[in-house]
Amino acid sequence: MCSAVLTVQSARKVVLGNCEKIPQALLPIDRVPIFDSYCRVLAESVVLDRDQPPFARAMRDGFALQAGSVEEVPATLQCIGEVKAGEVSKLTVQPGQVVQIMTGAAVPAGADAVVMVEHTSRLTEAAVSVLRAVRTGENVAPCGSERKAGEMVLTPGRRIAAFDMAVLATVGKVEIAVYRRPVVSILATGDELVRVEEVPGPAQIRNSNSFSLYAQARGCGAVPRVLETAGDNLSELKRQIQVGLESEVLLVSGGVSMGKYDLVEQAFQEAGVEIHFDAVSMRPGKPTVFASRGPHWVFGLPGNPLSTFVAFELFVKPVLQALQGMPAETMPLIEATLHADVAEKSGRSAFLPARVISRPGGLEITPVRWKGSADIFGSAEANALLVVPQEVARVSRGERVQALLVGCIEYDSEPRF
Ligand code: AMP
Ligand code: MG
């Protein structure tokens, strides 16, 4: 057992320091079809195979022409044909001429602008009247004006989002190299726990931590694997810890406090797991254990549901990100205006369940009604964890505070469009 109680900042430093030691080049990679790459973490650089746009592109339906052909309006010009999207026109536009053109088509030789169809009037099959002056380059995206061939457009370590899919498709990526999703074993411990499908006895409860941890692990892109619960005895704990150590990451919940039957740390040690720290000056979640055995990452998370949840957000998440080649230090911290007075006497850094709402004046945060770290129902109301730093005992309504986002922001704004 370790004796030191670390501040949250130094505990995170220990975790992040270990993350930095992960040899990036050795992270396992999967090659997946483009559709399967959505939400995975990119493991290759994506470079443009050609200029974008790859040809001078008409941005509107209208007529391609030389801007100089319209000296005064209306100007009557000769229409010599049309060009559709996807077609390479053989026509060359001379002064005084137009070619009818569709959005997305390649502007024919000779033309330097496209006048929108709305600004013209068709006189005959061969004659068009242009009703407004035309600027050179109007409604034309020149070849290479967005990006040049050879430019890097997506860098490794980025979680592939919806528009990244469009980039991958544009570049012609059929298969994408993405970092493998780490497998996370989840082990709940406690003699009082029964399975979700069981009817609990009078002093029993259903295991819920395995489910919140499952969701959190999946939310980070990992593959959760929920193990059979272990009772509060060394032999069961050690057996299940061995099973969990088959995966890259093992999360054990419960059994890390000061109780007579909190045997997880002892079981870790007997299983050859090295403990890096086992106490953090935070509320909830003080008895958080960070450990490892060889390349396997091991966490002992305090059993109370919100404690487990908070410890995951602060310490497990960066590891799962790093194991997928992402920068580990990114934290969804937001700044908001506090909407209530908060007293925090623990002398530890507090992470209190709270609700963030986006209002016309900015983000506003209010702690949820909550009966402590065992209160699942209050915690479920939260979309953020209000941060009260260790040295702060009270924060007043109207003050600016930090919060860790753990859900979707609630919105309370009338559209102004
Ligand atoms: P422990 O850390 O084992 O002392 O547990 C602290 C509290 O969290 C106790 O009230 C436990 O019953 C509760 N707890 C522990 N594990 C779980 C779990 N998997 N699901 C729900 N509650 C749990
Ligand atoms: Mg327990």
Coordinates of C-alpha atoms and ligand atoms in Angstrom, one line a residue:
M1 CA 0.0 0.0 0.0
C2 CA 1.1 3.6 -0.7
S3 CA 0.9 6.1 2.1
A4 CA 0.8 9.4 0.1
V5 CA -2.4 11.1 -0.8
L6 CA -1.8 12.8 -4.1
T7 CA -3.5 15.9 -5.4
V8 CA -5.7 15.3 -8.4
Q9 CA -3.1 17.2 -10.5
S10 CA -0.2 15.1 -9.4
A11 CA -2.2 11.9 -9.7
R12 CA -3.0 12.8 -13.3
K13 CA 0.6 13.6 -13.9
V14 CA 1.5 10.1 -12.8
V15 CA -1.1 8.6 -15.2
L16 CA -0.2 10.9 -18.1
G17 CA 3.5 10.2 -17.5
N18 CA 2.8 6.5 -18.0
C19 CA 0.7 7.3 -21.1
E20 CA 3.7 9.1 -22.6
K21 CA 5.7 6.0 -22.3
I22 CA 3.4 4.1 -24.7
P23 CA 5.4 3.4 -27.8
Q24 CA 3.3 5.1 -30.4
A25 CA 4.8 3.1 -33.3
L26 CA 3.9 -0.2 -31.6
L27 CA 0.2 0.5 -31.1
P28 CA -1.8 -2.1 -32.9
I29 CA -3.6 -0.9 -36.0
D30 CA -6.6 -2.2 -37.9
R31 CA -7.3 -1.6 -41.5
V32 CA -11.1 -1.1 -41.8
P33 CA -13.5 -0.3 -44.6
I34 CA -14.3 3.4 -44.8
F35 CA -17.8 3.0 -43.2
D36 CA -16.4 1.2 -40.2
S37 CA -13.8 3.9 -39.6
Y38 CA -16.4 6.4 -38.3
C39 CA -15.6 7.3 -34.6
R40 CA -12.4 5.3 -34.8
V41 CA -9.0 7.0 -34.3
L42 CA -7.0 7.6 -37.5
A43 CA -3.7 5.9 -37.6
E44 CA -2.3 7.3 -40.8
S45 CA -1.8 10.7 -42.5
V46 CA -4.4 11.4 -45.2
V47 CA -2.8 13.3 -48.1
L48 CA -4.7 14.8 -51.0
D49 CA -4.3 12.8 -54.2
R50 CA -5.1 15.9 -56.4
D51 CA -5.8 19.6 -56.2
Q52 CA -9.2 20.5 -54.7
P53 CA -11.3 21.4 -56.5
P54 CA -9.6 19.3 -59.2
F55 CA -10.9 21.7 -62.0
A56 CA -12.3 25.2 -62.1
R57 CA -15.7 24.5 -60.7
A58 CA -18.9 26.3 -61.4
M59 CA -20.5 27.2 -58.1
R60 CA -23.9 28.1 -59.5
D61 CA -26.2 27.1 -62.4
G62 CA -25.9 29.8 -65.0
F63 CA -23.7 30.9 -67.9
A64 CA -19.9 30.7 -68.2
L65 CA -18.4 33.8 -69.9
Q66 CA -15.6 36.3 -69.9
A67 CA -16.5 39.0 -67.3
G68 CA -15.2 41.6 -69.7
S69 CA -18.0 40.7 -72.2
V70 CA -20.5 42.5 -70.0
E71 CA -19.5 46.1 -70.5
E72 CA -22.9 47.5 -69.8
V73 CA -26.2 45.9 -68.8
P74 CA -28.3 44.4 -70.2
A75 CA -25.7 42.8 -72.5
T76 CA -26.8 40.4 -75.2
L77 CA -24.4 37.5 -75.7
Q78 CA -24.3 34.5 -78.0
C79 CA -24.9 31.1 -76.3
I80 CA -22.7 28.5 -78.0
G81 CA -23.7 25.4 -76.1
E82 CA -23.9 23.8 -72.6
V83 CA -21.7 21.9 -70.2
K84 CA -23.1 19.5 -67.6
A85 CA -21.5 18.4 -64.3
G86 CA -19.0 15.6 -65.0
E87 CA -18.5 16.6 -68.6
V88 CA -15.3 18.0 -70.2
S89 CA -16.4 20.6 -72.7
K90 CA -14.7 21.0 -76.0
L91 CA -16.0 24.5 -76.3
T92 CA -13.8 27.6 -75.9
V93 CA -15.7 30.7 -74.8
Q94 CA -14.7 33.8 -76.8
P95 CA -15.6 37.4 -76.0
G96 CA -19.3 38.0 -76.5
Q97 CA -20.1 34.3 -75.9
V98 CA -21.6 32.2 -73.1
V99 CA -21.9 28.5 -72.4
Q100 CA -24.8 27.4 -70.2
I101 CA -23.3 25.6 -67.2
M102 CA -24.5 23.6 -64.2
T103 CA -23.3 23.7 -60.6
G104 CA -20.3 21.4 -60.2
A105 CA -19.4 21.4 -63.9
A106 CA -15.9 22.3 -65.1
V107 CA -15.7 25.8 -66.4
P108 CA -14.9 25.6 -70.2
A109 CA -11.7 27.1 -71.6
G110 CA -11.8 30.9 -72.2
A111 CA -14.4 31.6 -69.5
D112 CA -13.4 33.4 -66.2
A113 CA -16.8 33.8 -64.5
V114 CA -20.2 32.3 -64.2
V115 CA -23.3 34.5 -64.1
M116 CA -26.2 33.0 -62.1
V117 CA -29.2 32.0 -64.2
E118 CA -31.3 34.3 -62.0
H119 CA -29.3 37.3 -63.4
T120 CA -30.0 36.5 -67.0
S121 CA -32.9 36.2 -69.4
R122 CA -33.0 33.8 -72.3
L123 CA -33.9 35.5 -75.5
T124 CA -33.6 32.6 -77.9
E125 CA -31.8 29.3 -78.1
A126 CA -28.7 31.1 -79.2
A127 CA -29.0 34.4 -77.3
V128 CA -28.9 35.3 -73.6
S129 CA -29.3 38.7 -72.0
V130 CA -27.1 39.3 -68.9
L131 CA -28.9 41.7 -66.6
R132 CA -26.1 42.5 -64.0
A133 CA -22.4 43.3 -64.2
V134 CA -20.1 40.3 -63.7
R135 CA -16.8 40.2 -61.7
T136 CA -13.8 38.2 -62.9
G137 CA -13.8 34.9 -60.9
E138 CA -17.5 35.3 -59.9
N139 CA -19.0 31.9 -59.0
V140 CA -15.9 30.0 -60.0
A141 CA -13.8 28.0 -57.5
P142 CA -10.4 27.9 -59.2
C143 CA -8.5 24.6 -59.5
G144 CA -6.6 24.0 -56.2
S145 CA -8.2 27.0 -54.4
E146 CA -9.3 24.9 -51.4
R147 CA -6.2 22.6 -51.0
K148 CA -3.3 21.5 -53.2
A149 CA -2.3 17.9 -54.2
G150 CA 0.1 16.5 -51.6
E151 CA -1.3 18.5 -48.7
M152 CA -2.0 16.6 -45.5
V153 CA -5.7 17.0 -44.7
L154 CA -6.1 14.6 -41.7
T155 CA -3.5 13.7 -39.2
P156 CA -3.1 10.6 -37.1
G157 CA -4.7 10.6 -33.6
R158 CA -7.9 12.3 -34.7
R159 CA -11.2 10.6 -33.9
I160 CA -13.0 10.4 -37.3
A161 CA -16.0 12.6 -37.3
A162 CA -18.8 13.0 -39.9
F163 CA -17.1 15.5 -42.1
D164 CA -13.8 13.5 -41.9
M165 CA -15.8 10.7 -43.6
A166 CA -16.4 13.1 -46.5
V167 CA -12.7 14.0 -46.6
L168 CA -11.8 10.3 -46.6
A169 CA -14.2 9.6 -49.4
T170 CA -13.1 12.6 -51.5
V171 CA -9.5 11.3 -51.3
G172 CA -10.6 7.9 -52.4
K173 CA -9.8 6.0 -49.2
V174 CA -11.4 2.6 -49.4
E175 CA -9.6 1.2 -46.4
I176 CA -8.5 3.3 -43.4
A177 CA -5.8 2.5 -40.9
V178 CA -7.2 3.1 -37.4
Y179 CA -5.8 2.3 -34.0
R180 CA -7.2 -0.9 -32.5
R181 CA -9.8 -0.5 -29.8
P182 CA -8.3 -1.5 -26.4
V183 CA -10.1 -4.2 -24.6
V184 CA -11.2 -3.2 -21.1
S185 CA -12.2 -5.8 -18.5
I186 CA -14.7 -4.6 -15.9
L187 CA -14.8 -6.4 -12.6
A188 CA -17.3 -5.5 -9.9
T189 CA -16.6 -6.7 -6.4
G190 CA -18.7 -7.0 -3.3
D191 CA -20.6 -9.7 -1.4
E192 CA -23.7 -7.5 -1.6
L193 CA -23.9 -7.4 -5.4
V194 CA -26.4 -9.5 -7.4
R195 CA -26.8 -9.6 -11.2
V196 CA -29.2 -7.3 -13.0
E197 CA -31.6 -10.1 -13.7
E198 CA -31.7 -11.3 -10.1
V199 CA -34.0 -10.2 -7.3
P200 CA -31.8 -8.8 -4.5
G201 CA -32.1 -10.1 -1.0
P202 CA -33.0 -7.6 1.8
A203 CA -29.4 -6.4 2.2
Q204 CA -28.3 -6.8 -1.4
I205 CA -28.2 -4.5 -4.4
R206 CA -27.8 -5.0 -8.1
N207 CA -24.4 -4.4 -9.6
S208 CA -24.7 -1.1 -11.5
N209 CA -21.1 0.0 -11.7
S210 CA -20.3 -2.5 -14.4
F211 CA -23.0 -0.9 -16.6
S212 CA -21.9 2.7 -16.2
L213 CA -18.2 1.7 -16.7
Y214 CA -19.3 -0.3 -19.8
A215 CA -20.9 2.8 -21.2
Q216 CA -17.9 5.0 -20.3
A217 CA -15.4 2.6 -21.8
R218 CA -17.5 2.3 -25.0
G219 CA -17.8 6.1 -25.1
C220 CA -14.0 6.3 -25.2
G221 CA -13.9 3.8 -28.1
A222 CA -12.7 0.8 -26.1
V223 CA -14.2 -2.7 -26.2
P224 CA -15.7 -3.4 -22.7
R225 CA -15.7 -6.9 -21.4
V226 CA -17.8 -7.4 -18.2
L227 CA -16.5 -10.1 -15.9
E228 CA -18.4 -12.2 -13.4
T229 CA -18.6 -10.3 -10.1
A230 CA -16.1 -11.3 -7.4
G231 CA -17.0 -11.6 -3.8
D232 CA -15.1 -9.9 -1.0
N233 CA -12.6 -12.7 -0.6
L234 CA -9.0 -13.0 -1.8
S235 CA -9.4 -16.2 -3.8
E236 CA -12.3 -15.0 -5.9
L237 CA -10.7 -11.6 -6.3
K238 CA -7.3 -13.0 -7.4
R239 CA -9.0 -15.4 -9.8
Q240 CA -11.0 -12.7 -11.5
I241 CA -8.1 -10.3 -11.5
Q242 CA -6.1 -12.9 -13.4
V243 CA -8.9 -13.1 -16.0
G244 CA -9.0 -9.4 -16.3
L245 CA -5.3 -9.1 -16.8
E246 CA -5.7 -10.9 -20.1
S247 CA -6.9 -7.5 -21.5
E248 CA -5.0 -4.3 -21.9
V249 CA -6.9 -2.5 -19.2
L250 CA -8.6 -3.9 -16.0
L251 CA -11.1 -1.8 -14.1
V252 CA -12.0 -3.2 -10.7
S253 CA -14.7 -1.4 -8.8
G254 CA -15.2 -1.5 -5.0
G255 CA -13.1 -3.0 -2.3
V256 CA -10.4 -0.3 -2.2
S257 CA -11.5 1.7 0.9
M258 CA -10.6 1.1 4.5
G259 CA -13.2 -1.6 5.3
K260 CA -12.2 -4.9 6.8
Y261 CA -13.3 -6.6 3.6
D262 CA -11.7 -4.1 1.1
L263 CA -9.2 -6.6 -0.2
V264 CA -8.6 -5.5 -3.7
E265 CA -5.2 -3.9 -3.1
Q266 CA -4.0 -7.0 -1.3
A267 CA -5.3 -9.1 -4.2
F268 CA -3.5 -6.8 -6.7
Q269 CA -0.2 -7.2 -4.8
E270 CA -0.6 -11.0 -4.5
A271 CA -1.2 -11.1 -8.3
G272 CA 2.0 -9.2 -9.0
V273 CA 0.3 -5.9 -9.8
E274 CA 2.4 -2.8 -9.0
I275 CA 0.6 0.0 -7.3
H276 CA 1.6 3.5 -8.4
F277 CA -0.9 5.4 -6.2
D278 CA -3.9 4.5 -4.1
A279 CA -5.3 7.8 -2.7
V280 CA -6.2 11.0 -4.3
S281 CA -7.3 14.2 -2.6
M282 CA -10.6 14.4 -4.3
R283 CA -14.3 14.1 -3.5
P284 CA -15.8 11.8 -4.5
G285 CA -13.2 9.1 -5.3
K286 CA -10.4 9.4 -2.7
P287 CA -9.4 5.7 -2.6
T288 CA -8.6 5.5 -6.3
V289 CA -5.9 3.0 -7.2
F290 CA -3.7 3.3 -10.3
A291 CA -1.5 0.2 -10.9
S292 CA 0.0 -1.9 -13.7
R293 CA 1.4 -5.3 -14.4
G294 CA 3.8 -5.3 -17.3
P295 CA 1.9 -3.7 -20.3
H296 CA -1.5 -4.1 -18.5
W297 CA -3.1 -1.1 -17.0
V298 CA -5.0 -1.7 -13.7
F299 CA -7.4 0.6 -11.8
G300 CA -9.1 0.1 -8.5
L301 CA -12.0 2.4 -8.5
P302 CA -13.9 3.3 -5.3
G303 CA -17.3 1.4 -5.2
N304 CA -19.8 4.2 -4.8
P305 CA -21.3 4.7 -8.2
L306 CA -20.4 8.4 -8.6
S307 CA -16.9 7.8 -7.2
T308 CA -16.3 5.1 -9.8
F309 CA -17.6 7.4 -12.5
V310 CA -15.5 10.4 -11.6
A311 CA -12.3 8.3 -11.2
F312 CA -12.9 6.9 -14.6
E313 CA -13.3 10.4 -16.2
L314 CA -10.1 11.7 -14.5
F315 CA -7.8 8.7 -14.7
V316 CA -9.0 6.0 -17.0
K317 CA -10.1 8.1 -19.9
P318 CA -6.7 9.5 -20.7
V319 CA -5.3 6.0 -20.8
L320 CA -7.9 4.7 -23.2
Q321 CA -7.3 7.7 -25.4
A322 CA -3.5 7.2 -25.3
L323 CA -3.9 3.5 -26.1
Q324 CA -5.8 4.6 -29.3
G325 CA -3.1 7.1 -30.3
M326 CA -4.9 10.1 -29.2
P327 CA -3.4 12.9 -27.2
A328 CA -4.1 11.9 -23.6
E329 CA -4.3 15.4 -22.1
T330 CA -7.4 16.6 -23.8
M331 CA -10.2 17.2 -21.2
P332 CA -13.6 18.6 -21.9
L333 CA -13.3 21.4 -19.3
I334 CA -15.7 24.3 -19.8
E335 CA -16.1 27.6 -18.0
A336 CA -19.6 28.6 -16.8
T337 CA -21.4 30.9 -14.4
L338 CA -22.5 29.3 -11.2
H339 CA -26.2 29.6 -10.5
A340 CA -26.2 28.7 -6.8
D341 CA -24.0 29.0 -3.8
V342 CA -21.8 26.0 -3.2
A343 CA -20.0 25.1 0.1
E344 CA -17.3 22.5 -0.1
K345 CA -15.7 21.6 3.2
S346 CA -13.9 18.4 2.4
G347 CA -10.5 20.1 1.8
R348 CA -10.2 18.0 -1.3
S349 CA -10.8 18.9 -5.0
A350 CA -14.5 18.3 -5.5
F351 CA -16.2 17.1 -8.7
L352 CA -19.9 17.7 -8.0
P353 CA -22.7 16.5 -10.3
A354 CA -24.2 19.5 -12.0
R355 CA -26.2 20.6 -14.9
V356 CA -24.9 22.9 -17.6
I357 CA -27.4 24.9 -19.6
S358 CA -26.5 27.1 -22.6
R359 CA -28.5 30.3 -22.2
P360 CA -28.4 33.5 -24.3
G361 CA -26.0 35.0 -21.8
G362 CA -23.6 32.1 -21.9
L363 CA -23.2 28.7 -20.1
E364 CA -24.8 28.4 -16.7
I365 CA -24.2 25.6 -14.2
T366 CA -26.2 24.4 -11.2
P367 CA -25.4 21.5 -8.9
V368 CA -28.1 18.8 -9.1
R369 CA -30.0 17.7 -6.0
W370 CA -27.8 14.9 -4.8
K371 CA -27.5 12.8 -1.7
G372 CA -23.8 11.9 -2.1
S373 CA -21.7 9.5 -4.2
A374 CA -24.0 6.6 -3.7
D375 CA -26.9 8.5 -5.2
I376 CA -27.2 7.1 -8.7
F377 CA -30.4 9.0 -9.4
G378 CA -29.1 12.5 -8.6
S379 CA -25.9 11.7 -10.5
A380 CA -28.0 10.6 -13.6
E381 CA -29.3 14.2 -13.8
A382 CA -25.8 15.6 -14.2
N383 CA -24.2 16.5 -17.6
A384 CA -21.1 18.0 -15.9
L385 CA -19.0 17.7 -12.9
L386 CA -18.6 21.1 -11.2
V387 CA -15.0 21.5 -10.1
V388 CA -14.3 23.1 -6.7
P389 CA -10.5 23.3 -6.3
Q390 CA -9.0 21.9 -3.1
E391 CA -8.1 25.3 -1.6
V392 CA -11.6 26.7 -2.2
A393 CA -14.3 26.2 0.6
R394 CA -17.1 28.1 -1.0
V395 CA -18.2 29.4 -4.4
S396 CA -20.9 32.0 -4.7
R397 CA -23.7 32.4 -7.3
G398 CA -22.5 34.5 -10.2
E399 CA -18.8 33.3 -10.0
R400 CA -17.1 31.8 -13.0
V401 CA -16.3 28.1 -12.4
Q402 CA -14.8 25.2 -14.3
A403 CA -16.7 22.0 -15.0
L404 CA -15.9 18.7 -16.7
L405 CA -18.4 17.9 -19.3
V406 CA -19.8 14.3 -19.0
G407 CA -22.9 14.6 -21.1
C408 CA -24.6 16.8 -23.6
I409 CA -25.1 20.4 -22.8
E410 CA -28.7 21.4 -22.3
Y411 CA -29.9 24.2 -24.6
D412 CA -32.2 27.0 -23.8
S413 CA -31.9 29.5 -26.6
E414 CA -34.5 30.7 -29.1
P415 CA -33.1 30.4 -32.7
R416 CA -31.9 33.8 -34.0
F417 CA -31.9 32.7 -37.6
Ligands
AMP1 P1 -16.8 -0.3 -1.5 O1 -15.9 0.6 -2.2 O2 -16.6 -1.7 -1.9 O3 -16.7 -0.1 0.0 O4 -18.2 0.1 -1.9 C1 -18.7 1.4 -1.5 C2 -20.2 1.4 -1.8 O5 -20.4 1.3 -3.2 C3 -21.0 0.4 -1.1 O6 -22.2 0.9 -0.7 C4 -21.2 -0.6 -2.2 O7 -22.4 -1.4 -2.0 C5 -21.4 0.2 -3.4 N1 -20.9 -0.5 -4.6 C6 -19.8 -1.2 -4.7 N2 -19.7 -1.8 -5.9 C7 -20.9 -1.5 -6.5 C8 -21.5 -1.9 -7.8 N3 -20.8 -2.6 -8.7 N4 -22.7 -1.4 -8.1 C9 -23.3 -0.6 -7.3 N5 -22.9 -0.3 -6.1 C10 -21.7 -0.7 -5.7
MG2 MG -17.3 -3.5 -1.4

